[in-house]
Amino acid sequence: MNEQPNSPYLEAVAAYAFRGPARYHVPGHKGGAGADPGVRKAIGVDALVADVPQDVHGIDLGVSPSPYELAERLAADASGAERTWFLTNGSTQGNHALCLALAPLGAHVVVQRNAHASIVDGLILSGGIPTFVAPEYDEHLGMAHCVTPTALAEALRATPDARAAFITSPTYYGMAADIAGCAEVAHAAGVPLVVDQAWGPHLGFHEQFPPSALAQGADAILTSTHKIAGSLTQSAMLHVGHGGRIDVRAVTRTVRLVRSTSPSSLLMASLDGARRQLALHGEQILHETLRAIRVARAKLDTIEGIEVVDAALVGRYGVAAHDPMRLVVDVRRTGRTGYEVADALRRAYDVHPELATQATVVFIVGLGEPVAALERLAGDIEETVKRIGRPGDVAAISRPVSSLYNEMAVSPRDAFLGESEVVVAEAAVGRVSCESIAGYPPGIPALLPGERITAELVAYLREVVASGGRLHGASDPAFDTVTVLRER
């Protein structure tokens, strides 16, 4: 299609919203008149006026193809996909839909062990049974990186009846896997390759970034457009490629199953606009953003005690390429943890990083980030390190590598829905977990439903809590207790 300058859904919503129609349908705020004054002031009357329901004539009804259908077609064309779906519950919704479509009850799939928690949640919903493939692990930084084609091939050989393979690229830290090699391995085994590309909605729009996974042979990808590419929070896209290995009709059914019957027009319109901006101006905007990143990097490289985690890792730990839209700063030589540096930045400069770990602080760069802003960030980091730094190094919290090979004693669905009990964490060693527990962000589970709990894992999670980390999904955030499957 050669209509990328258009944004049919966004334009249709705006045309209806601002012509002053008589609104005798939901939502009850009626374009803002019935909204709380504080809400009107906080988000603006225009946003409330554009908050319209599904199945409005001229937007979803009355013409074929509808503006919404045209918008998804344009997104597919811009992404090189056969079919694209707009998602209003983030990439989480897409992972749930793909698990339901590709990993039905009792079906086996291969899943990257440091996949996002939503994939495991999807398997709980679908009843699929995972065989986990471990990523390469960097004990120096306490950081999991990428799955290699060799490791994926071994996992597929160990799971000859696998229906699909799920991997993640790029990682939270901007490291991209050898997707072409993984796709070749998956296809040789007769299964589609699904790539959680949530952190790479901008990939494929500039040659200095890693290519999109679809362009490298993946059969389906998730892109969290809101993370970097300019749409509203909670909006994302699911793309299925042209290879024919994934049944588009099946995915359409499961996307509908996990989608609200009242999807937000604001989220979907923002996706339409974000797609248009990427398709028309993404290359130039990314070019300008790279210039700003280079200025910040030059400054960061002069700061004593910190080191930027970047493309130097390419060729190691399964890393095939690097996405520079993350500034990952290793702060251990400042004598302070990432948690302490992040807290000092917030208190002194109102700077809010995306993520802090024991060893690093992660800053997400958005489209069109100005040079002055990133230069100021580097200066704030420098002043913070000067003020709170102290002699000595901080050790990373290194996850036990054995935890990447935990025993899956029962399926995630059976563990999550099974009869459970709460026990003291130390008494849970040897028991089967009913919980999915992850340090968050990035939402990568250290413990999954159905896995057997080890002493090393209990010690690791306790250390995360003690250092200031947050356990997402834990019924007891302090991890004094844990929910386990009741023994018979």
CSV table of C-alpha atoms in Angstrom, one decimal:
chain,number,residue,atom,x,y,z
A,1,MET,CA,0.0,0.0,0.0
A,2,ASN,CA,1.2,3.5,-0.8
A,3,GLU,CA,-1.0,5.3,1.7
A,4,GLN,CA,1.3,5.6,4.7
A,5,PRO,CA,0.8,9.4,5.0
A,6,ASN,CA,-2.8,8.6,5.9
A,7,SER,CA,-4.0,7.7,9.4
A,8,PRO,CA,-7.5,6.4,8.7
A,9,TYR,CA,-8.6,5.4,12.2
A,10,LEU,CA,-7.2,8.5,13.9
A,11,GLU,CA,-8.8,10.7,11.3
A,12,ALA,CA,-12.2,9.0,11.5
A,13,VAL,CA,-12.2,9.3,15.3
A,14,ALA,CA,-11.2,13.0,15.1
A,15,ALA,CA,-13.9,13.6,12.5
A,16,TYR,CA,-16.6,12.2,14.6
A,17,ALA,CA,-15.3,13.5,17.9
A,18,PHE,CA,-15.0,17.2,17.0
A,19,ARG,CA,-18.1,17.7,14.8
A,20,GLY,CA,-20.4,17.9,17.8
A,21,PRO,CA,-22.5,14.7,17.4
A,22,ALA,CA,-25.4,14.0,19.8
A,23,ARG,CA,-23.8,11.2,22.0
A,24,TYR,CA,-26.5,8.9,23.3
A,25,HIS,CA,-24.0,6.0,23.7
A,26,VAL,CA,-21.2,5.1,26.1
A,27,PRO,CA,-19.0,6.3,27.7
A,28,GLY,CA,-21.1,8.1,30.3
A,29,HIS,CA,-18.9,11.2,30.5
A,30,LYS,CA,-20.4,12.2,27.1
A,31,GLY,CA,-17.2,13.7,25.7
A,32,GLY,CA,-16.2,15.3,29.0
A,33,ALA,CA,-19.5,16.9,30.2
A,34,GLY,CA,-20.0,14.2,32.7
A,35,ALA,CA,-16.4,13.8,33.8
A,36,ASP,CA,-15.0,14.9,37.1
A,37,PRO,CA,-13.5,18.5,36.7
A,38,GLY,CA,-10.2,17.2,37.9
A,39,VAL,CA,-10.1,14.6,35.2
A,40,ARG,CA,-11.0,17.2,32.6
A,41,LYS,CA,-8.2,19.4,33.7
A,42,ALA,CA,-5.7,16.6,34.0
A,43,ILE,CA,-6.1,15.0,30.6
A,44,GLY,CA,-7.9,17.7,28.6
A,45,VAL,CA,-11.3,18.0,27.1
A,46,ASP,CA,-10.0,17.0,23.6
A,47,ALA,CA,-8.9,13.6,25.0
A,48,LEU,CA,-12.3,13.1,26.5
A,49,VAL,CA,-14.1,14.2,23.3
A,50,ALA,CA,-12.0,11.6,21.3
A,51,ASP,CA,-12.8,8.8,23.8
A,52,VAL,CA,-15.5,7.1,21.7
A,53,PRO,CA,-16.8,3.5,21.8
A,54,GLN,CA,-16.5,0.7,19.3
A,55,ASP,CA,-19.1,0.4,16.5
A,56,VAL,CA,-19.7,4.0,15.8
A,57,HIS,CA,-21.0,4.7,12.3
A,58,GLY,CA,-18.2,6.1,10.1
A,59,ILE,CA,-15.5,4.6,12.3
A,60,ASP,CA,-16.3,0.9,12.5
A,61,LEU,CA,-19.6,0.7,10.7
A,62,GLY,CA,-21.1,1.9,7.5
A,63,VAL,CA,-18.1,1.6,5.2
A,64,SER,CA,-16.0,-1.4,4.1
A,65,PRO,CA,-13.1,-1.7,4.7
A,66,SER,CA,-13.6,0.4,7.8
A,67,PRO,CA,-11.0,3.0,8.9
A,68,TYR,CA,-9.9,0.6,11.6
A,69,GLU,CA,-9.3,-2.2,9.2
A,70,LEU,CA,-7.4,0.2,6.9
A,71,ALA,CA,-5.3,1.3,9.8
A,72,GLU,CA,-4.2,-2.3,10.7
A,73,ARG,CA,-3.5,-2.9,7.0
A,74,LEU,CA,-1.2,0.1,6.8
A,75,ALA,CA,0.6,-1.1,10.0
A,76,ALA,CA,1.1,-4.5,8.4
A,77,ASP,CA,2.5,-3.0,5.3
A,78,ALA,CA,4.8,-0.7,7.2
A,79,SER,CA,6.1,-3.7,9.2
A,80,GLY,CA,6.4,-6.2,6.4
A,81,ALA,CA,3.7,-8.4,7.9
A,82,GLU,CA,0.8,-10.4,6.4
A,83,ARG,CA,-1.5,-9.3,9.2
A,84,THR,CA,-1.3,-6.9,12.1
A,85,TRP,CA,-3.6,-6.5,15.1
A,86,PHE,CA,-3.7,-3.4,17.3
A,87,LEU,CA,-3.5,-4.3,21.0
A,88,THR,CA,-5.0,-2.3,23.8
A,89,ASN,CA,-3.5,-4.3,26.6
A,90,GLY,CA,0.1,-4.1,25.6
A,91,SER,CA,2.2,-6.9,24.2
A,92,THR,CA,0.9,-8.9,27.1
A,93,GLN,CA,-2.4,-9.3,25.2
A,94,GLY,CA,-0.5,-10.5,22.1
A,95,ASN,CA,1.5,-13.1,24.1
A,96,HIS,CA,-1.7,-14.4,25.6
A,97,ALA,CA,-3.3,-14.7,22.2
A,98,LEU,CA,-0.3,-16.4,20.6
A,99,CYS,CA,-0.1,-18.9,23.5
A,100,LEU,CA,-3.8,-19.7,23.0
A,101,ALA,CA,-3.4,-20.1,19.3
A,102,LEU,CA,-0.1,-22.0,19.2
A,103,ALA,CA,0.0,-23.8,22.6
A,104,PRO,CA,-3.4,-25.3,23.3
A,105,LEU,CA,-4.2,-27.6,26.1
A,106,GLY,CA,-1.4,-30.2,26.5
A,107,ALA,CA,0.6,-28.9,23.5
A,108,HIS,CA,4.4,-28.6,23.9
A,109,VAL,CA,6.3,-25.4,23.1
A,110,VAL,CA,9.9,-24.2,23.6
A,111,VAL,CA,10.2,-21.0,25.5
A,112,GLN,CA,13.1,-18.8,26.4
A,113,ARG,CA,13.6,-19.0,30.1
A,114,ASN,CA,13.9,-15.3,30.7
A,115,ALA,CA,10.8,-14.5,28.6
A,116,HIS,CA,8.4,-11.9,29.9
A,117,ALA,CA,6.0,-13.1,32.6
A,118,SER,CA,3.0,-12.6,30.2
A,119,ILE,CA,4.1,-15.7,28.1
A,120,VAL,CA,4.0,-17.9,31.2
A,121,ASP,CA,0.6,-16.3,32.0
A,122,GLY,CA,-0.5,-17.2,28.5
A,123,LEU,CA,0.5,-20.8,29.0
A,124,ILE,CA,-1.5,-20.8,32.2
A,125,LEU,CA,-4.5,-19.7,30.2
A,126,SER,CA,-3.9,-22.1,27.3
A,127,GLY,CA,-2.7,-25.2,29.1
A,128,GLY,CA,0.4,-25.4,27.0
A,129,ILE,CA,3.5,-27.2,28.4
A,130,PRO,CA,6.9,-25.4,28.1
A,131,THR,CA,10.3,-26.7,27.6
A,132,PHE,CA,12.6,-23.9,28.6
A,133,VAL,CA,15.7,-22.9,26.7
A,134,ALA,CA,18.3,-20.9,28.8
A,135,PRO,CA,19.7,-17.7,27.5
A,136,GLU,CA,23.4,-16.9,27.8
A,137,TYR,CA,24.1,-15.5,31.2
A,138,ASP,CA,26.5,-12.7,32.1
A,139,GLU,CA,27.6,-13.3,35.7
A,140,HIS,CA,29.8,-10.2,35.7
A,141,LEU,CA,26.7,-8.0,35.5
A,142,GLY,CA,24.1,-10.4,36.8
A,143,MET,CA,22.3,-10.1,33.5
A,144,ALA,CA,20.6,-12.6,31.2
A,145,HIS,CA,21.2,-11.9,27.5
A,146,CYS,CA,20.1,-13.9,24.4
A,147,VAL,CA,19.3,-17.4,23.3
A,148,THR,CA,21.7,-18.8,20.7
A,149,PRO,CA,20.6,-20.9,17.7
A,150,THR,CA,22.6,-23.8,19.1
A,151,ALA,CA,20.7,-23.7,22.4
A,152,LEU,CA,17.4,-23.4,20.6
A,153,ALA,CA,18.3,-26.4,18.4
A,154,GLU,CA,19.1,-28.5,21.5
A,155,ALA,CA,15.8,-27.6,23.2
A,156,LEU,CA,13.8,-28.4,20.0
A,157,ARG,CA,15.6,-31.8,19.7
A,158,ALA,CA,14.6,-32.5,23.3
A,159,THR,CA,11.0,-31.5,22.4
A,160,PRO,CA,10.3,-33.3,19.1
A,161,ASP,CA,6.5,-32.6,19.4
A,162,ALA,CA,6.9,-28.8,19.9
A,163,ARG,CA,4.4,-26.7,18.2
A,164,ALA,CA,6.3,-23.4,18.3
A,165,ALA,CA,9.4,-21.6,19.7
A,166,PHE,CA,9.2,-18.4,21.7
A,167,ILE,CA,12.3,-16.1,22.2
A,168,THR,CA,12.9,-12.5,23.2
A,169,SER,CA,14.9,-9.9,21.2
A,170,PRO,CA,15.9,-7.3,21.9
A,171,THR,CA,16.3,-7.7,25.7
A,172,TYR,CA,15.4,-5.1,28.3
A,173,TYR,CA,19.0,-4.0,28.0
A,174,GLY,CA,19.0,-3.6,24.2
A,175,MET,CA,20.8,-6.8,23.3
A,176,ALA,CA,19.5,-8.5,20.1
A,177,ALA,CA,19.8,-12.2,19.3
A,178,ASP,CA,20.8,-14.0,16.1
A,179,ILE,CA,17.2,-14.1,14.9
A,180,ALA,CA,18.1,-15.3,11.4
A,181,GLY,CA,20.0,-18.3,12.9
A,182,CYS,CA,17.2,-19.0,15.4
A,183,ALA,CA,14.6,-18.9,12.6
A,184,GLU,CA,16.6,-21.3,10.5
A,185,VAL,CA,16.8,-23.7,13.4
A,186,ALA,CA,13.1,-23.4,14.2
A,187,HIS,CA,12.0,-23.9,10.6
A,188,ALA,CA,14.3,-26.9,10.2
A,189,ALA,CA,12.4,-28.4,13.2
A,190,GLY,CA,9.1,-27.6,11.5
A,191,VAL,CA,7.9,-25.0,14.0
A,192,PRO,CA,7.2,-21.3,13.7
A,193,LEU,CA,9.5,-18.8,15.5
A,194,VAL,CA,7.7,-16.2,17.7
A,195,VAL,CA,9.9,-13.2,18.8
A,196,ASP,CA,8.9,-11.0,21.7
A,197,GLN,CA,10.2,-7.7,20.1
A,198,ALA,CA,8.3,-5.6,22.7
A,199,TRP,CA,11.4,-3.4,23.2
A,200,GLY,CA,12.0,-2.9,19.5
A,201,PRO,CA,8.9,-1.3,17.9
A,202,HIS,CA,11.4,1.0,16.0
A,203,LEU,CA,13.5,-1.7,14.6
A,204,GLY,CA,13.4,-1.9,10.8
A,205,PHE,CA,13.2,1.8,10.3
A,206,HIS,CA,16.9,2.8,10.4
A,207,GLU,CA,19.9,0.8,9.0
A,208,GLN,CA,22.0,1.6,12.1
A,209,PHE,CA,19.6,-0.4,14.3
A,210,PRO,CA,19.1,-4.2,14.3
A,211,PRO,CA,16.7,-5.3,11.7
A,212,SER,CA,13.1,-6.2,12.6
A,213,ALA,CA,12.8,-9.9,13.5
A,214,LEU,CA,10.2,-10.3,10.7
A,215,ALA,CA,12.8,-9.3,8.2
A,216,GLN,CA,15.1,-12.0,9.6
A,217,GLY,CA,12.7,-14.9,9.3
A,218,ALA,CA,10.5,-14.7,12.4
A,219,ASP,CA,6.9,-15.8,11.9
A,220,ALA,CA,5.3,-13.5,14.4
A,221,ILE,CA,6.5,-10.6,16.5
A,222,LEU,CA,5.1,-8.4,19.3
A,223,THR,CA,6.0,-4.8,19.4
A,224,SER,CA,5.2,-2.6,22.3
A,225,THR,CA,4.7,0.6,20.3
A,226,HIS,CA,4.2,2.6,23.5
A,227,LYS,CA,7.6,1.8,24.9
A,228,ILE,CA,9.7,3.8,22.4
A,229,ALA,CA,7.7,4.6,19.3
A,230,GLY,CA,5.3,7.2,20.6
A,231,SER,CA,1.9,5.7,21.1
A,232,LEU,CA,0.0,5.8,24.4
A,233,THR,CA,0.9,3.5,27.3
A,234,GLN,CA,-0.7,0.1,27.0
A,235,SER,CA,-0.9,0.1,23.2
A,236,ALA,CA,1.1,-2.4,21.1
A,237,MET,CA,0.9,-4.4,17.9
A,238,LEU,CA,1.0,-8.1,17.0
A,239,HIS,CA,2.4,-8.9,13.5
A,240,VAL,CA,2.3,-12.3,11.7
A,241,GLY,CA,4.7,-12.7,8.8
A,242,HIS,CA,4.1,-14.0,5.3
A,243,GLY,CA,5.6,-17.5,5.7
A,244,GLY,CA,2.3,-19.3,6.3
A,245,ARG,CA,3.5,-21.2,9.4
A,246,ILE,CA,1.0,-19.5,11.6
A,247,ASP,CA,-2.7,-19.7,11.0
A,248,VAL,CA,-3.9,-16.1,10.8
A,249,ARG,CA,-7.5,-17.0,11.3
A,250,ALA,CA,-6.7,-18.9,14.6
A,251,VAL,CA,-4.8,-15.9,15.9
A,252,THR,CA,-7.7,-13.6,15.0
A,253,ARG,CA,-10.0,-15.7,17.1
A,254,THR,CA,-7.6,-15.7,20.1
A,255,VAL,CA,-6.9,-12.0,19.8
A,256,ARG,CA,-10.6,-11.4,20.0
A,257,LEU,CA,-10.9,-13.7,23.0
A,258,VAL,CA,-8.4,-11.7,25.1
A,259,ARG,CA,-9.5,-8.3,23.9
A,260,SER,CA,-12.0,-6.0,25.7
A,261,THR,CA,-15.3,-5.5,24.0
A,262,SER,CA,-14.8,-1.8,24.9
A,263,PRO,CA,-11.3,-1.1,23.4
A,264,SER,CA,-10.0,2.4,23.9
A,265,SER,CA,-10.2,4.6,20.8
A,266,LEU,CA,-7.4,6.7,22.3
A,267,LEU,CA,-5.0,3.8,22.4
A,268,MET,CA,-5.9,2.6,18.9
A,269,ALA,CA,-5.8,6.1,17.4
A,270,SER,CA,-2.3,6.6,18.9
A,271,LEU,CA,-1.1,3.4,17.3
A,272,ASP,CA,-2.4,4.6,13.9
A,273,GLY,CA,-0.5,7.9,14.4
A,274,ALA,CA,2.7,6.2,15.7
A,275,ARG,CA,2.7,3.9,12.7
A,276,ARG,CA,2.4,6.9,10.3
A,277,GLN,CA,5.2,8.8,12.0
A,278,LEU,CA,7.5,5.8,11.9
A,279,ALA,CA,6.7,5.0,8.2
A,280,LEU,CA,7.1,8.6,7.0
A,281,HIS,CA,9.8,10.1,9.3
A,282,GLY,CA,11.1,7.3,11.4
A,283,GLU,CA,14.5,7.1,9.7
A,284,GLN,CA,15.2,10.8,10.1
A,285,ILE,CA,13.8,11.0,13.7
A,286,LEU,CA,16.0,8.0,14.7
A,287,HIS,CA,19.0,9.6,12.9
A,288,GLU,CA,18.4,12.7,15.1
A,289,THR,CA,18.0,10.6,18.2
A,290,LEU,CA,21.3,8.8,17.5
A,291,ARG,CA,23.0,12.1,17.3
A,292,ALA,CA,21.7,13.0,20.8
A,293,ILE,CA,22.7,9.6,22.1
A,294,ARG,CA,26.3,10.0,20.8
A,295,VAL,CA,26.6,13.4,22.6
A,296,ALA,CA,25.4,11.8,25.9
A,297,ARG,CA,27.7,8.8,25.4
A,298,ALA,CA,30.7,11.1,24.9
A,299,LYS,CA,29.9,12.7,28.2
A,300,LEU,CA,29.2,9.4,30.1
A,301,ASP,CA,32.5,8.0,28.9
A,302,THR,CA,34.4,10.7,30.8
A,303,ILE,CA,32.7,10.0,34.2
A,304,GLU,CA,34.9,8.1,36.6
A,305,GLY,CA,33.4,5.0,38.1
A,306,ILE,CA,30.8,4.2,35.5
A,307,GLU,CA,30.8,2.2,32.3
A,308,VAL,CA,28.1,2.1,29.6
A,309,VAL,CA,26.9,-1.4,28.7
A,310,ASP,CA,26.6,-1.4,24.9
A,311,ALA,CA,27.6,-2.9,21.6
A,312,ALA,CA,30.9,-4.1,23.0
A,313,LEU,CA,29.0,-7.2,24.0
A,314,VAL,CA,28.2,-8.1,20.4
A,315,GLY,CA,29.7,-11.5,19.7
A,316,ARG,CA,29.4,-12.6,23.3
A,317,TYR,CA,26.5,-14.1,25.3
A,318,GLY,CA,24.4,-14.8,22.2
A,319,VAL,CA,24.3,-11.0,21.4
A,320,ALA,CA,24.3,-10.5,17.6
A,321,ALA,CA,23.4,-6.7,17.6
A,322,HIS,CA,22.8,-3.8,19.9
A,323,ASP,CA,19.9,-1.3,20.1
A,324,PRO,CA,21.3,2.0,21.3
A,325,MET,CA,17.8,3.3,22.5
A,326,ARG,CA,18.8,2.2,26.0
A,327,LEU,CA,21.5,3.9,28.0
A,328,VAL,CA,22.6,1.1,30.4
A,329,VAL,CA,25.1,2.4,33.0
A,330,ASP,CA,27.2,0.1,35.1
A,331,VAL,CA,27.7,1.9,38.3
A,332,ARG,CA,29.5,-0.7,40.5
A,333,ARG,CA,32.8,1.1,40.5
A,334,THR,CA,31.2,4.1,42.2
A,335,GLY,CA,30.9,2.1,45.4
A,336,ARG,CA,27.1,2.5,45.1
A,337,THR,CA,24.4,0.2,43.9
A,338,GLY,CA,22.2,1.0,40.9
A,339,TYR,CA,19.3,1.4,43.4
A,340,GLU,CA,21.2,4.1,45.3
A,341,VAL,CA,22.3,6.0,42.2
A,342,ALA,CA,18.7,5.9,40.8
A,343,ASP,CA,17.3,7.2,44.2
A,344,ALA,CA,19.9,10.0,44.3
A,345,LEU,CA,19.0,11.1,40.8
A,346,ARG,CA,15.3,11.2,41.7
A,347,ARG,CA,15.9,13.2,44.8
A,348,ALA,CA,18.4,15.7,43.5
A,349,TYR,CA,17.3,16.2,39.9
A,350,ASP,CA,13.8,14.7,39.5
A,351,VAL,CA,15.3,12.2,37.0
A,352,HIS,CA,13.3,8.9,36.9
A,353,PRO,CA,15.2,6.0,35.3
A,354,GLU,CA,13.3,3.0,33.8
A,355,LEU,CA,15.1,0.4,35.9
A,356,ALA,CA,17.7,0.0,38.5
A,357,THR,CA,19.5,-3.2,39.5
A,358,GLN,CA,22.3,-3.9,41.9
A,359,ALA,CA,24.8,-3.2,39.2
A,360,THR,CA,23.1,-0.9,36.6
A,361,VAL,CA,20.7,1.9,35.9
A,362,VAL,CA,18.7,1.8,32.7
A,363,PHE,CA,17.5,4.9,30.9
A,364,ILE,CA,15.1,4.6,28.0
A,365,VAL,CA,15.5,7.0,25.1
A,366,GLY,CA,12.4,7.9,23.1
A,367,LEU,CA,11.9,9.0,19.5
A,368,GLY,CA,13.2,12.5,18.9
A,369,GLU,CA,14.9,12.8,22.3
A,370,PRO,CA,16.7,16.2,22.1
A,371,VAL,CA,20.4,16.6,22.4
A,372,ALA,CA,20.1,19.1,25.3
A,373,ALA,CA,18.0,16.6,27.4
A,374,LEU,CA,20.4,13.7,27.1
A,375,GLU,CA,23.4,16.0,27.6
A,376,ARG,CA,21.7,17.3,30.8
A,377,LEU,CA,21.1,13.7,31.9
A,378,ALA,CA,24.7,12.8,31.5
A,379,GLY,CA,25.6,15.9,33.6
A,380,ASP,CA,23.2,14.9,36.3
A,381,ILE,CA,24.7,11.4,36.4
A,382,GLU,CA,28.2,12.9,36.7
A,383,GLU,CA,27.2,15.2,39.6
A,384,THR,CA,25.4,12.4,41.4
A,385,VAL,CA,28.4,10.1,41.1
A,386,LYS,CA,30.7,12.8,42.4
A,387,ARG,CA,28.4,13.5,45.4
A,388,ILE,CA,27.6,10.0,46.6
A,389,GLY,CA,30.4,7.9,45.2
A,390,ARG,CA,32.7,6.2,47.6
A,391,PRO,CA,35.8,3.9,47.4
A,392,GLY,CA,35.3,0.2,46.5
A,393,ASP,CA,33.3,-1.8,44.1
A,394,VAL,CA,29.8,-3.2,44.5
A,395,ALA,CA,29.2,-6.8,43.5
A,396,ALA,CA,26.4,-7.6,41.1
A,397,ILE,CA,23.6,-9.9,42.4
A,398,SER,CA,24.3,-12.9,40.3
A,399,ARG,CA,21.4,-15.2,39.8
A,400,PRO,CA,22.4,-18.9,40.2
A,401,VAL,CA,22.9,-20.2,36.7
A,402,SER,CA,21.1,-23.4,37.8
A,403,SER,CA,17.9,-21.4,38.2
A,404,LEU,CA,17.8,-21.1,34.4
A,405,TYR,CA,17.4,-24.9,34.3
A,406,ASN,CA,14.8,-25.3,37.1
A,407,GLU,CA,12.8,-28.5,37.1
A,408,MET,CA,9.3,-28.1,35.7
A,409,ALA,CA,7.5,-30.6,37.9
A,410,VAL,CA,4.0,-29.9,36.6
A,411,SER,CA,2.5,-27.7,33.9
A,412,PRO,CA,2.1,-23.9,34.7
A,413,ARG,CA,-1.7,-24.3,34.4
A,414,ASP,CA,-1.9,-27.2,36.8
A,415,ALA,CA,0.3,-25.5,39.4
A,416,PHE,CA,-1.5,-22.1,39.2
A,417,LEU,CA,-5.0,-23.6,39.4
A,418,GLY,CA,-4.1,-26.5,41.7
A,419,GLU,CA,-4.8,-26.8,45.4
A,420,SER,CA,-2.3,-24.6,47.2
A,421,GLU,CA,-0.9,-23.6,50.6
A,422,VAL,CA,1.3,-20.9,52.0
A,423,VAL,CA,4.6,-21.9,53.6
A,424,VAL,CA,7.7,-20.2,54.9
A,425,ALA,CA,10.1,-19.6,52.1
A,426,GLU,CA,12.9,-21.8,53.6
A,427,ALA,CA,10.4,-24.6,54.0
A,428,ALA,CA,9.4,-24.3,50.4
A,429,VAL,CA,12.7,-25.8,49.1
A,430,GLY,CA,11.8,-28.9,47.1
A,431,ARG,CA,8.1,-27.9,46.8
A,432,VAL,CA,6.4,-26.9,43.6
A,433,SER,CA,5.7,-23.2,43.1
A,434,CYS,CA,2.2,-21.9,42.4
A,435,GLU,CA,3.5,-18.4,41.8
A,436,SER,CA,5.3,-16.5,39.1
A,437,ILE,CA,7.8,-14.2,40.8
A,438,ALA,CA,9.9,-11.7,38.9
A,439,GLY,CA,12.1,-8.7,39.7
A,440,TYR,CA,10.1,-5.9,38.1
A,441,PRO,CA,10.9,-4.3,35.8
A,442,PRO,CA,11.8,-6.0,33.5
A,443,GLY,CA,9.2,-8.7,34.5
A,444,ILE,CA,11.4,-11.7,33.8
A,445,PRO,CA,10.4,-14.5,36.2
A,446,ALA,CA,12.9,-16.0,38.5
A,447,LEU,CA,10.3,-18.6,39.6
A,448,LEU,CA,7.4,-20.0,37.6
A,449,PRO,CA,4.3,-21.9,38.4
A,450,GLY,CA,5.1,-25.6,38.2
A,451,GLU,CA,8.8,-25.2,38.9
A,452,ARG,CA,10.5,-26.9,41.9
A,453,ILE,CA,11.9,-24.4,44.4
A,454,THR,CA,15.6,-24.6,45.2
A,455,ALA,CA,17.6,-23.3,48.1
A,456,GLU,CA,19.7,-21.2,45.7
A,457,LEU,CA,16.6,-19.6,44.3
A,458,VAL,CA,15.2,-18.7,47.8
A,459,ALA,CA,18.6,-17.1,48.7
A,460,TYR,CA,18.6,-15.1,45.4
A,461,LEU,CA,15.1,-13.7,45.8
A,462,ARG,CA,15.8,-12.8,49.4
A,463,GLU,CA,18.9,-11.0,48.3
A,464,VAL,CA,16.9,-9.1,45.6
A,465,VAL,CA,14.5,-7.9,48.3
A,466,ALA,CA,17.2,-7.0,50.8
A,467,SER,CA,19.0,-4.9,48.1
A,468,GLY,CA,15.9,-2.8,47.4
A,469,GLY,CA,14.5,-4.7,44.5
A,470,ARG,CA,10.8,-5.4,44.0
A,471,LEU,CA,9.3,-8.8,43.4
A,472,HIS,CA,6.4,-8.6,40.9
A,473,GLY,CA,3.8,-11.3,41.2
A,474,ALA,CA,4.8,-12.5,44.7
A,475,SER,CA,1.9,-12.9,47.1
A,476,ASP,CA,4.3,-11.9,49.8
A,477,PRO,CA,6.5,-9.0,48.5
A,478,ALA,CA,9.0,-9.5,51.3
A,479,PHE,CA,9.3,-13.2,50.3
A,480,ASP,CA,9.0,-14.4,53.8
A,481,THR,CA,6.4,-16.9,52.5
A,482,VAL,CA,5.5,-18.4,49.2
A,483,THR,CA,2.5,-20.2,47.8
A,484,VAL,CA,3.2,-23.8,46.8
A,485,LEU,CA,1.2,-26.8,45.5
A,486,ARG,CA,-0.3,-28.8,48.3
A,487,GLU,CA,1.3,-32.2,48.6
A,488,ARG,CA,-1.0,-35.2,48.6
